[in-house]
Amino acid sequence: MYDQDEDIQYDEDDDEITPDLWQEACWIVISSYFDEKGLVRQQLDSFDEFIQMSVQRIVEDAPPIDLQAEAQHTSGEVEEPPRYLLKFEQIYLSKPTHWERDGAPSPMMPNEARLRNLTYSAPLYVDITKTIIKDGEEQQQTQHQKTFIGKIPIMLRSTYCLLSGLTDRDLCELNECPLDPGGYFIINGSEKVLIAQEKMATNTVYVFAKKDSKYAYTGECRSCLENSSRPTSTIWVSMMARGGQVVLVSILMGKNQK
């Protein structure tokens, strides 16, 4: 006699995923991820986000530089010195460039930086607004476009690297290994890598159970403005182990915060 219940039970058991199959499926997913992203994709994406977004935010969050000139006594009378306000605005980053002794600029390839003990970096420019303030006079503003302020080391194979987007043939012609994933810097001819550090996520509440302490629980939250370079502010909330109605609050403010 045909037993339908037994047949259904057999099909369910047959479709069950065993631990070995789960393990095999996990490795398939992991292998597919690294085949697509590589081993240093997180480093490259982090550097690109820093150059394209974070540097500009840092400049915008920085207050104007206030310079006070000293009083001059050349005419025998004390003159009120002017004040200068310097405000940094839009930034610009060029491709990696090296200036020879004659002042002629030329593109700098990573292998050239290795052989000549140079730093593989790109020049950084910024628009500056200078305001001159004198007592009894109207303020004078002057715009300085694309003023050179320094260099930023460039991570190999990032968006701003000269090797980005080149074919294997082009890389071989530049004495670069096509299998090199990048994700590092060249400083004074030496290859340097940044070691990632773990830290607690901001704007998240963490609650810790305390043992052998006068507090039963402690809650912590590190608050930070999104898309900002300002430091974090931390708040702790602790509950007493005895007489749990008492809650202690401690607030640690970041620098330049009130």
Short mmCIF file of C-alpha atoms in Angstrom, two decimals:
data_model
loop_
_atom_site.label_atom_id
_atom_site.label_comp_id
_atom_site.label_asym_id
_atom_site.label_seq_id
_atom_site.Cartn_x
_atom_site.Cartn_y
_atom_site.Cartn_z
CA MET A 1 0.00 0.00 0.00
CA TYR A 2 1.29 3.49 -0.93
CA ASP A 3 2.14 5.61 2.14
CA GLN A 4 2.16 9.31 1.19
CA ASP A 5 3.42 10.49 4.60
CA GLU A 6 6.47 8.28 4.39
CA ASP A 7 7.25 9.57 0.88
CA ILE A 8 7.03 13.20 1.98
CA GLN A 9 9.23 12.51 4.99
CA TYR A 10 11.77 10.88 2.69
CA ASP A 11 11.87 13.94 0.41
CA GLU A 12 12.39 16.31 3.34
CA ASP A 13 15.25 14.26 4.69
CA ASP A 14 16.77 14.07 1.23
CA ASP A 15 16.79 17.89 0.85
CA GLU A 16 18.38 18.55 4.24
CA ILE A 17 21.73 20.34 4.03
CA THR A 18 24.42 18.56 5.98
CA PRO A 19 27.26 20.37 7.81
CA ASP A 20 29.68 19.25 5.12
CA LEU A 21 27.53 20.85 2.42
CA TRP A 22 27.29 24.06 4.46
CA GLN A 23 31.07 24.13 4.79
CA GLU A 24 31.52 23.60 1.07
CA ALA A 25 28.96 26.30 0.22
CA CYS A 26 30.67 28.78 2.55
CA TRP A 27 34.03 28.26 0.85
CA ILE A 28 32.42 28.71 -2.56
CA VAL A 29 31.04 32.08 -1.45
CA ILE A 30 34.37 33.10 0.09
CA SER A 31 36.29 32.12 -3.03
CA SER A 32 33.86 34.02 -5.26
CA TYR A 33 34.21 37.13 -3.11
CA PHE A 34 38.01 37.16 -3.28
CA ASP A 35 37.96 36.33 -6.99
CA GLU A 36 35.89 39.47 -7.57
CA LYS A 37 37.31 41.82 -4.92
CA GLY A 38 40.85 40.56 -4.35
CA LEU A 39 42.75 40.75 -1.07
CA VAL A 40 43.22 44.52 -0.84
CA ARG A 41 39.94 45.90 -2.18
CA GLN A 42 39.00 47.25 1.25
CA GLN A 43 42.31 49.15 1.40
CA LEU A 44 41.81 50.70 -2.03
CA ASP A 45 38.18 51.66 -1.37
CA SER A 46 39.12 53.21 1.97
CA PHE A 47 41.89 55.30 0.41
CA ASP A 48 39.69 56.44 -2.48
CA GLU A 49 36.97 57.51 -0.04
CA PHE A 50 39.55 59.40 2.01
CA ILE A 51 40.88 61.30 -1.01
CA GLN A 52 37.54 62.00 -2.66
CA MET A 53 35.46 62.80 0.43
CA SER A 54 37.26 62.91 3.77
CA VAL A 55 40.02 65.37 2.87
CA GLN A 56 37.46 67.91 1.65
CA ARG A 57 35.40 67.46 4.83
CA ILE A 58 38.46 68.07 6.98
CA VAL A 59 39.18 71.29 5.11
CA GLU A 60 35.57 72.47 5.37
CA ASP A 61 35.36 71.71 9.11
CA ALA A 62 38.59 73.53 9.91
CA PRO A 63 38.07 77.12 11.17
CA PRO A 64 39.74 80.04 9.35
CA ILE A 65 43.34 80.76 10.32
CA ASP A 66 43.45 84.05 12.24
CA LEU A 67 46.79 85.87 11.99
CA GLN A 68 47.46 89.02 13.97
CA ALA A 69 50.35 91.15 12.73
CA GLU A 70 52.59 92.81 15.30
CA ALA A 71 52.56 96.56 15.74
CA GLN A 72 55.19 98.53 13.78
CA HIS A 73 56.93 101.61 15.21
CA THR A 74 58.68 102.88 12.09
CA SER A 75 56.93 106.28 11.95
CA GLY A 76 57.20 107.03 15.65
CA GLU A 77 53.49 106.36 16.13
CA VAL A 78 51.93 103.11 17.17
CA GLU A 79 49.92 101.78 14.23
CA GLU A 80 47.13 99.31 14.69
CA PRO A 81 48.30 96.16 12.88
CA PRO A 82 45.90 94.42 10.49
CA ARG A 83 44.41 90.97 10.96
CA TYR A 84 44.52 88.30 8.30
CA LEU A 85 41.92 85.56 7.94
CA LEU A 86 42.81 82.60 5.73
CA LYS A 87 39.99 80.27 4.73
CA PHE A 88 40.75 77.05 2.85
CA GLU A 89 38.04 75.98 0.43
CA GLN A 90 38.04 73.62 -2.56
CA ILE A 91 40.96 71.19 -2.82
CA TYR A 92 42.48 69.63 -5.93
CA LEU A 93 44.72 66.56 -6.21
CA SER A 94 46.85 65.98 -9.27
CA LYS A 95 48.41 62.77 -10.55
CA PRO A 96 51.75 61.63 -9.07
CA THR A 97 54.36 64.09 -10.31
CA HIS A 98 58.07 64.63 -9.78
CA TRP A 99 59.96 67.87 -10.32
CA GLU A 100 63.50 67.60 -11.61
CA ARG A 101 66.27 69.95 -10.55
CA ASP A 102 65.59 72.22 -13.50
CA GLY A 103 61.98 72.61 -12.30
CA ALA A 104 60.45 70.58 -15.12
CA PRO A 105 57.53 68.38 -13.92
CA SER A 106 57.12 64.84 -15.17
CA PRO A 107 54.77 61.94 -14.31
CA MET A 108 56.32 59.64 -11.72
CA MET A 109 55.82 55.91 -12.01
CA PRO A 110 56.01 53.63 -8.96
CA ASN A 111 59.08 51.78 -10.18
CA GLU A 112 60.90 55.09 -10.67
CA ALA A 113 60.12 55.98 -7.07
CA ARG A 114 61.55 52.64 -5.92
CA LEU A 115 64.78 52.99 -7.91
CA ARG A 116 65.41 56.66 -7.04
CA ASN A 117 64.38 56.44 -3.38
CA LEU A 118 61.50 58.86 -3.93
CA THR A 119 58.04 59.08 -2.41
CA TYR A 120 55.22 58.14 -4.76
CA SER A 121 53.01 61.16 -4.06
CA ALA A 122 50.74 63.67 -5.76
CA PRO A 123 50.68 67.46 -5.30
CA LEU A 124 47.74 68.93 -3.39
CA TYR A 125 46.26 72.33 -4.25
CA VAL A 126 43.61 74.40 -2.50
CA ASP A 127 41.64 77.59 -3.09
CA ILE A 128 42.38 80.17 -0.38
CA THR A 129 40.38 83.26 0.50
CA LYS A 130 42.47 85.89 2.29
CA THR A 131 40.64 88.61 4.22
CA ILE A 132 42.50 91.70 5.50
CA ILE A 133 40.83 93.44 8.45
CA LYS A 134 41.90 96.95 9.52
CA ASP A 135 40.17 99.21 12.00
CA GLY A 136 38.21 101.94 10.26
CA GLU A 137 38.65 100.41 6.81
CA GLU A 138 36.57 98.11 4.67
CA GLN A 139 37.59 94.48 4.62
CA GLN A 140 39.60 93.38 1.61
CA GLN A 141 39.24 89.89 0.21
CA THR A 142 41.63 88.20 -2.20
CA GLN A 143 41.11 84.85 -3.92
CA HIS A 144 44.12 82.58 -4.50
CA GLN A 145 43.22 79.75 -6.86
CA LYS A 146 44.88 76.32 -6.72
CA THR A 147 47.65 77.18 -4.28
CA PHE A 148 50.15 74.39 -3.71
CA ILE A 149 50.17 73.32 -0.04
CA GLY A 150 51.90 69.93 -0.04
CA LYS A 151 51.93 66.35 -1.27
CA ILE A 152 49.91 63.26 -0.37
CA PRO A 153 51.35 59.73 -0.79
CA ILE A 154 49.32 57.74 -3.29
CA MET A 155 48.33 54.13 -2.71
CA LEU A 156 49.30 51.86 -5.58
CA ARG A 157 46.41 50.69 -7.80
CA SER A 158 44.03 53.26 -6.29
CA THR A 159 41.98 55.62 -8.46
CA TYR A 160 44.69 58.32 -8.42
CA CYS A 161 47.53 55.88 -9.17
CA LEU A 162 49.01 56.01 -12.67
CA LEU A 163 48.76 52.21 -12.84
CA SER A 164 44.99 52.22 -12.42
CA GLY A 165 43.16 50.75 -15.41
CA LEU A 166 46.27 49.59 -17.28
CA THR A 167 46.40 46.24 -19.03
CA ASP A 168 48.85 43.48 -18.13
CA ARG A 169 50.91 44.34 -21.20
CA ASP A 170 51.15 47.99 -20.18
CA LEU A 171 52.16 47.01 -16.65
CA CYS A 172 54.95 44.78 -17.93
CA GLU A 173 56.28 47.62 -20.09
CA LEU A 174 56.44 49.79 -16.95
CA ASN A 175 58.35 47.04 -15.08
CA GLU A 176 55.36 46.32 -12.85
CA CYS A 177 54.07 42.86 -11.99
CA PRO A 178 50.50 42.31 -13.26
CA LEU A 179 49.85 40.08 -10.22
CA ASP A 180 50.71 42.87 -7.77
CA PRO A 181 47.36 43.86 -6.17
CA GLY A 182 48.66 47.17 -4.79
CA GLY A 183 47.22 48.57 -1.59
CA TYR A 184 50.53 49.95 -0.29
CA PHE A 185 52.64 53.12 -0.51
CA ILE A 186 56.19 53.89 -1.62
CA ILE A 187 57.94 56.17 0.88
CA ASN A 188 61.55 57.16 0.14
CA GLY A 189 61.88 54.14 -2.13
CA SER A 190 60.54 51.64 0.43
CA GLU A 191 57.18 49.90 0.21
CA LYS A 192 55.01 50.68 3.23
CA VAL A 193 51.61 49.31 4.21
CA LEU A 194 49.07 50.64 6.70
CA ILE A 195 47.89 48.15 9.31
CA ALA A 196 44.15 48.37 9.88
CA GLN A 197 42.98 48.86 13.45
CA GLU A 198 39.65 47.85 14.92
CA LYS A 199 37.65 50.32 16.96
CA MET A 200 34.19 50.50 18.44
CA ALA A 201 31.51 51.70 16.05
CA THR A 202 30.19 55.19 16.74
CA ASN A 203 26.54 56.12 17.35
CA THR A 204 25.88 52.67 18.81
CA VAL A 205 24.92 51.83 22.40
CA TYR A 206 26.92 49.07 24.11
CA VAL A 207 25.83 47.58 27.45
CA PHE A 208 28.33 45.63 29.56
CA ALA A 209 27.50 43.43 32.54
CA LYS A 210 29.97 44.02 35.37
CA LYS A 211 31.17 41.36 37.77
CA ASP A 212 32.64 42.03 41.20
CA SER A 213 31.97 45.74 40.78
CA LYS A 214 29.77 48.31 42.46
CA TYR A 215 28.00 48.68 39.09
CA ALA A 216 25.69 45.97 37.76
CA TYR A 217 25.59 47.32 34.19
CA THR A 218 27.42 50.03 32.27
CA GLY A 219 26.18 51.50 29.00
CA GLU A 220 28.50 53.35 26.63
CA CYS A 221 27.82 55.35 23.47
CA ARG A 222 30.38 57.19 21.35
CA SER A 223 28.47 59.80 19.38
CA CYS A 224 29.88 61.43 16.28
CA LEU A 225 28.51 63.62 13.51
CA GLU A 226 28.17 61.71 10.27
CA ASN A 227 30.34 62.90 7.39
CA SER A 228 32.43 65.01 9.75
CA SER A 229 36.01 64.96 11.02
CA ARG A 230 35.10 66.26 14.47
CA PRO A 231 36.12 64.09 17.45
CA THR A 232 33.66 61.82 19.19
CA SER A 233 31.83 62.50 22.45
CA THR A 234 31.35 59.63 24.87
CA ILE A 235 28.58 59.11 27.43
CA TRP A 236 28.53 56.39 30.10
CA VAL A 237 25.45 55.30 32.04
CA SER A 238 26.07 53.03 35.03
CA MET A 239 23.54 51.24 37.24
CA MET A 240 24.50 50.51 40.82
CA ALA A 241 24.65 46.85 41.80
CA ARG A 242 22.81 47.61 45.02
CA GLY A 243 19.84 49.92 45.12
CA GLY A 244 19.32 49.73 41.36
CA GLN A 245 17.26 52.92 41.27
CA VAL A 246 20.50 54.96 41.24
CA VAL A 247 21.84 55.70 37.75
CA LEU A 248 25.13 57.57 37.29
CA VAL A 249 25.83 59.44 34.06
CA SER A 250 29.30 60.50 32.92
CA ILE A 251 29.87 62.54 29.76
CA LEU A 252 33.25 62.98 28.09
CA MET A 253 33.27 65.76 25.50
CA GLY A 254 35.63 65.80 22.55
CA LYS A 255 38.14 68.53 21.94
CA ASN A 256 36.83 71.90 20.78
CA GLN A 257 33.32 70.94 21.94
CA LYS A 258 31.22 72.63 24.59
#
